[in-house]
Coordinates of C-alpha atoms in Angstrom, one line a residue:
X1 CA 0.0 0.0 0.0
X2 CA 1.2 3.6 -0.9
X3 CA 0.0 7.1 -0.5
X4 CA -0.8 8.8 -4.1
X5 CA -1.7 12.3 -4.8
X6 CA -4.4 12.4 -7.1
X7 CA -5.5 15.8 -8.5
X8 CA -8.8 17.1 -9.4
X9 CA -9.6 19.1 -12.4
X10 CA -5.9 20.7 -12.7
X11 CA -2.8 20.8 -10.6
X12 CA -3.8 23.3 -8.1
X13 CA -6.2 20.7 -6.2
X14 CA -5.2 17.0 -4.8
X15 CA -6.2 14.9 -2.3
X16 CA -4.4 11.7 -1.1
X17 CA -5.9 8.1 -1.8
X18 CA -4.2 4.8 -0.2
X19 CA -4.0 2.8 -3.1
X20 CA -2.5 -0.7 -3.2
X21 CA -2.1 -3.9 -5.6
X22 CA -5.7 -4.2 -6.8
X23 CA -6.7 -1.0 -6.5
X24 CA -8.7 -0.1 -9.8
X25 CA -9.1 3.7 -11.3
X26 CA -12.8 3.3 -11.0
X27 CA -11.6 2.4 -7.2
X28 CA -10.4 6.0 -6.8
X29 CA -13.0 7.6 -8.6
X30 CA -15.2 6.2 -5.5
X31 CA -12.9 7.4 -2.9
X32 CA -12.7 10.9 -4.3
X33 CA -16.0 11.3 -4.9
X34 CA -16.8 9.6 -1.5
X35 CA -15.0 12.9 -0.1
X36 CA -17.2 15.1 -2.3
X37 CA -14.6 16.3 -4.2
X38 CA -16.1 16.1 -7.7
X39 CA -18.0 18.7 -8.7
X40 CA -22.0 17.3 -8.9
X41 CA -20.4 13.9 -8.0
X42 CA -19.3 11.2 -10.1
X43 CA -22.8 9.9 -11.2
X44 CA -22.9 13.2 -13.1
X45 CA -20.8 11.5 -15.8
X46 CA -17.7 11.8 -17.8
X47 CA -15.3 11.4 -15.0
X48 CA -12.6 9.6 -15.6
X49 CA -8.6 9.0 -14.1
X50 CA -5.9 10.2 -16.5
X51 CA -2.1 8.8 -16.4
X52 CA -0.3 12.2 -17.2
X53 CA 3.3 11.1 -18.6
X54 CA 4.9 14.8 -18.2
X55 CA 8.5 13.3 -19.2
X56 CA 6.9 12.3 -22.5
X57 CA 4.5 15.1 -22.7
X58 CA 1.9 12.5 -23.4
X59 CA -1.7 11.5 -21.5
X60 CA -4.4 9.1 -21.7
X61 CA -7.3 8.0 -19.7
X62 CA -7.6 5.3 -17.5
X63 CA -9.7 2.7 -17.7
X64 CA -12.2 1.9 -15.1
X65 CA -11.1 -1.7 -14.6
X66 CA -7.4 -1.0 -15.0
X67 CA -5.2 -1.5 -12.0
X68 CA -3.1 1.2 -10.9
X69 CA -0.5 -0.6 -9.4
X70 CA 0.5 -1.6 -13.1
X71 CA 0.3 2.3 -14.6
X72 CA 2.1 3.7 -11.8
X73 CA 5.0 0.7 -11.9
X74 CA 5.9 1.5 -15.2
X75 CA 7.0 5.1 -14.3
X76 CA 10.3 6.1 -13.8
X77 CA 11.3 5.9 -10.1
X78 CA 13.9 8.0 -10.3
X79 CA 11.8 11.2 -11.9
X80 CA 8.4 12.6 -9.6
X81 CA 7.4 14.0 -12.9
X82 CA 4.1 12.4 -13.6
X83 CA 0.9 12.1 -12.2
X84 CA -2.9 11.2 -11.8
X85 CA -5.4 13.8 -12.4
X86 CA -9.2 13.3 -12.3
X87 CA -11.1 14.9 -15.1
X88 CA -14.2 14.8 -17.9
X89 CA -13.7 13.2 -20.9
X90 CA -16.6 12.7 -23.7
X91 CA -14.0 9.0 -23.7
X92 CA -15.6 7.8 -20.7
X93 CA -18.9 6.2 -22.3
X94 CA -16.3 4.6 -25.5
X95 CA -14.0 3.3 -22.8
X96 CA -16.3 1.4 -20.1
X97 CA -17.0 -2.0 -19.5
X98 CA -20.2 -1.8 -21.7
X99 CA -18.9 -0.3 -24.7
X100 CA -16.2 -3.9 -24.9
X101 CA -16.2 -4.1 -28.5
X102 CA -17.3 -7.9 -29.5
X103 CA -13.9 -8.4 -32.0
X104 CA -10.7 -6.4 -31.9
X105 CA -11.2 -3.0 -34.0
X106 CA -9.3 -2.1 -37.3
X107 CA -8.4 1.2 -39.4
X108 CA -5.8 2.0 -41.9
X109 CA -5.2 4.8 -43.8
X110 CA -2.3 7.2 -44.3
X111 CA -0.5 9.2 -41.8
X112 CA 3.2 10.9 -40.9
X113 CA 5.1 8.8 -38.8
X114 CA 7.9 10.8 -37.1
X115 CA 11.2 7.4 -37.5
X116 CA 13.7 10.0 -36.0
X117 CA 13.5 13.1 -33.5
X118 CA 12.1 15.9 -35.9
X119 CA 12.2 13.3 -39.0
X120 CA 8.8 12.4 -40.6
X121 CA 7.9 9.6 -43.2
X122 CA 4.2 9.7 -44.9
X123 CA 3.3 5.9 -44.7
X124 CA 0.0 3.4 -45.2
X125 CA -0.9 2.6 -41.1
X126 CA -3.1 -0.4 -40.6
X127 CA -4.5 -1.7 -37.3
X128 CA -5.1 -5.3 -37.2
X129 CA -4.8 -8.1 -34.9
X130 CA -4.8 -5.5 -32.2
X131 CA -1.0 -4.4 -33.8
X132 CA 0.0 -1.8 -35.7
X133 CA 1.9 -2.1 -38.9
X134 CA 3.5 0.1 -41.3
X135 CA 4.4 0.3 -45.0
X136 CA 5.2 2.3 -47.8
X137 CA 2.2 2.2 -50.1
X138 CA -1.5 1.2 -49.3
X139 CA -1.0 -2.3 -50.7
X140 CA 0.7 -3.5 -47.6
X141 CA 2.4 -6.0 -49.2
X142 CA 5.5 -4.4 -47.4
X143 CA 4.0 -4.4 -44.1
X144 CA 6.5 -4.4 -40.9
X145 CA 5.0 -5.2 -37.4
X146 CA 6.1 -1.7 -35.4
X147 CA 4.3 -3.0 -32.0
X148 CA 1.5 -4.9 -30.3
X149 CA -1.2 -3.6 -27.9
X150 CA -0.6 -6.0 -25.6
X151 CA 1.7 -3.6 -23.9
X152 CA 1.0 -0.6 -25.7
X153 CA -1.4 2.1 -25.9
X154 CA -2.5 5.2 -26.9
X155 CA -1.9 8.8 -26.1
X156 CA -2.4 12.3 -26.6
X157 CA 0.4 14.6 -26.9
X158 CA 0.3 17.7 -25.0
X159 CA 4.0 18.6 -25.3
X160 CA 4.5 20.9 -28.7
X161 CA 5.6 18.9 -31.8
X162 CA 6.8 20.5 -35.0
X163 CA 4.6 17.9 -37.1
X164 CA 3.5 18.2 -41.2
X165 CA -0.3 17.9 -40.1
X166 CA -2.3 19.9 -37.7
X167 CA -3.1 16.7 -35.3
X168 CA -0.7 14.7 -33.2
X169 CA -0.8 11.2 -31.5
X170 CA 1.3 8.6 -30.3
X171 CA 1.5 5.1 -28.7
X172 CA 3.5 4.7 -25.9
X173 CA 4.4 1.1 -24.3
X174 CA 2.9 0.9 -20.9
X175 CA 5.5 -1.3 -19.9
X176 CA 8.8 0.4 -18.0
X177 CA 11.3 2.1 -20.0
X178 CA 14.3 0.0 -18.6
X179 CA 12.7 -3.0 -20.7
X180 CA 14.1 -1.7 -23.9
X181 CA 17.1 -1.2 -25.0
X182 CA 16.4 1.5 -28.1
X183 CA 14.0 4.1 -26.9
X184 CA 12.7 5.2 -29.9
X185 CA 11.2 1.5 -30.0
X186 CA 9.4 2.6 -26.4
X187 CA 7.3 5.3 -28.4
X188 CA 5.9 6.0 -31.5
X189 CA 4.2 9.6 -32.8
X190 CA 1.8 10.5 -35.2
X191 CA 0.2 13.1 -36.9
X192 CA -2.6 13.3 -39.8
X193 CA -5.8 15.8 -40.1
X194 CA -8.0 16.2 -36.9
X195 CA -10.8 13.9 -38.2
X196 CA -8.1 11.0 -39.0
X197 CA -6.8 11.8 -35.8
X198 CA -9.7 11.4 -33.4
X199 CA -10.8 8.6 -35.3
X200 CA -6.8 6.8 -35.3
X201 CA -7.1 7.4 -31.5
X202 CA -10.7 6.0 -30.7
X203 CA -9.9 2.9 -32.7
X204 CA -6.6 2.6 -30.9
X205 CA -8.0 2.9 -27.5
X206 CA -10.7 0.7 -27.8
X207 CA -8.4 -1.9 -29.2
X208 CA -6.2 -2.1 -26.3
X209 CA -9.6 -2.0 -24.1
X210 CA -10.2 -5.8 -26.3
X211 CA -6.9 -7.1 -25.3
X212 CA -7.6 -5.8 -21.6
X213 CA -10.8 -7.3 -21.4
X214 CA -9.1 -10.8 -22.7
X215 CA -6.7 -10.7 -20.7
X216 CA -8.4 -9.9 -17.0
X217 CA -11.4 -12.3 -18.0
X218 CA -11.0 -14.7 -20.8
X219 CA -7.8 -16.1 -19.9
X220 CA -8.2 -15.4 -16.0
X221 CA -11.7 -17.5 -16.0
X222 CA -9.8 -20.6 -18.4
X223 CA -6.9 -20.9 -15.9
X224 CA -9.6 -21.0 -13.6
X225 CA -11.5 -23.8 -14.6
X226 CA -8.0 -25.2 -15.7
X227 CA -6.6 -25.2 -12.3
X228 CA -7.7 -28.5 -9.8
X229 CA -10.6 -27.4 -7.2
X230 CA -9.4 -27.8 -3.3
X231 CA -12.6 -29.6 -2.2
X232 CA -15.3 -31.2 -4.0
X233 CA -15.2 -34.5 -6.0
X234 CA -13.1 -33.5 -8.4
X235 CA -9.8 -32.6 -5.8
X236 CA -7.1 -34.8 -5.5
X237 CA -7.3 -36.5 -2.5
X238 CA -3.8 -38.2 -0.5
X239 CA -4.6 -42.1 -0.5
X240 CA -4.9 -43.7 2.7
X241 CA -2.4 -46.4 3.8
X242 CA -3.2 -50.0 2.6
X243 CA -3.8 -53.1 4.4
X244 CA -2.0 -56.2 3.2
X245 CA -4.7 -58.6 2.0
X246 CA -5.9 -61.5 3.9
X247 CA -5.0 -64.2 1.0
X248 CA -2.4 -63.7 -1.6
X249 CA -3.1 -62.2 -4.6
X250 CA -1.9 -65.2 -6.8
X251 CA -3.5 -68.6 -5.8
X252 CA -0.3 -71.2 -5.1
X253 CA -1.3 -74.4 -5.6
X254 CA 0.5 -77.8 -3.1
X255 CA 4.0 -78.8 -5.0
X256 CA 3.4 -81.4 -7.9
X257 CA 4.7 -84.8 -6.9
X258 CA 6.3 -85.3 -10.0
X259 CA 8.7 -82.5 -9.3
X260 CA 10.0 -83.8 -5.9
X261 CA 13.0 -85.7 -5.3
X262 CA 12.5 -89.5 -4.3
X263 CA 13.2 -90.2 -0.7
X264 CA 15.6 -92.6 -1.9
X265 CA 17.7 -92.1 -4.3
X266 CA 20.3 -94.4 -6.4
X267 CA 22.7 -92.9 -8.7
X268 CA 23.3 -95.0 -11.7
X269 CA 26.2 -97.3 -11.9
X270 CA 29.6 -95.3 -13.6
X271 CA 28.1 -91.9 -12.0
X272 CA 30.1 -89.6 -9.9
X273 CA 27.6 -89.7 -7.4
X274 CA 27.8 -93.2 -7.2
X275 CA 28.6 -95.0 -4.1
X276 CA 31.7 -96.2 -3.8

């Protein structure tokens, strides 16, 4: 269990929630609002917890059913930089439990992926198989995987970009940046037209919603009814110690007479055994 400031609205308002391993942002959206410190409370709708990644200039919002003990863990220790803010989004009713898309979502379409700091490339984008790929013409036929939503997802950018389109985006790995060893593998910008944009980022987010959703209940509930049950019919049980049976297993019958040496016995005559 830790102590985290969570602000409300903006940075000039915080109060402190205990949060620890299972601790869900929906969790802390009922503890602040439990203190009446959202304005007309948080049935009034739209509220949602954002992960604000200042060292990136990036944020996103939270998911409801997302733990924070994984969103804070992947920040650097070492910086006090980012933060958890409280705020309305027109997101929240895309990214709740309800909205779960049935199948994983998928877009393509052309935008300007920035390769190198300041360096831009135009090229065809396609989601699929909750990944992202990239290649030079709209064919696809040159495709290369650039990452997985498994452990990424996506973000807005808040920090200024000098970008060839108006609109700006990115995808950021939600796993710690100490697990790669090229950075500019750890994150990934965008930028197209503002409609292309929005759209690029919906798709994403609900995408990496999918593999959430998998993950925390689909496979959770099938290594469930995988795993052996402690009581019940079904559990394995230690066997008790056995008695040694009453009669032997193999019925041995009285020694053929045949096969028993004569009482007396005469060796023949010329034998070694012969009397002498």
């Amino acid at each position: 269990m830790w102590q985290q400031r969570v602000f409300i609205g903006n940075m000039q308002r915080f109060v402190l929630v205990e949060i620890g391993p299972g601790t869900s942002a929906g969790d802390v959206l009922n503890i602040v609002d439990g203190q009446s410190a959202l304005d007309r409370g948080a049935g009034s709708g739209g509220w949602m917890l954002w992960e604000v990644s200042q060292d990136f200039g990036m944020e996103r919002p939270i998911r409801n059913f997302e733990t924070l003990n994984d969103v804070c863990g992947a920040w650097n220790s070492d910086k006090t930089v980012n933060l958890l803010v409280i705020k309305k989004t027109l997101l929240a009713p895309l990214l709740s439990s309800k909205a779960m898309p049935s199948s994983s979502p998928t877009c393509s379409g052309y935008v300007q992926w920035e390769h190198k700091r300041g360096k831009w490339q135009k090229r065809w984008m396609e989601l699929r198989e909750h990944s992202l790929w990239l290649s030079k013409r709209d064919t696809g036929k040159d495709a290369q995987f650039l990452c997985s939503l498994n452990n990424f997802d996506a973000y807005y950018v808040t920090r200024v970009h000098k970008a060839p389109k108006p609109y700006v985006f990115s995808v950021k790995s939600t796993d710690s940046l100490t697990y790669f060893e090229d950075t500019s593998d750890y994150v990934h910008v965008f930028s197209c037209g503002e409609s292309e944009g929005k759209n690029w980022l919906e798709k994403i987010l609900l995408a990496r919603s999918y593999v959430l959703y998998q993950e925390r209940n689909v496979v959770s509930a099938s290594n469930a009814a995988a795993a052996p049950s402690n009581s019940g019919a079904g559990a394995l049980q230690r066997s008790g110690t056995r008695r040694r049976p009453a009669q032997p297993l193999v019925a041995v019958g009285a020694p053929k007479n045949d096969m028993m040496a004569p009482l007396s016995f005469e060796a023949p005559a010329g034998s070694l055994l012969s009397r002498r």
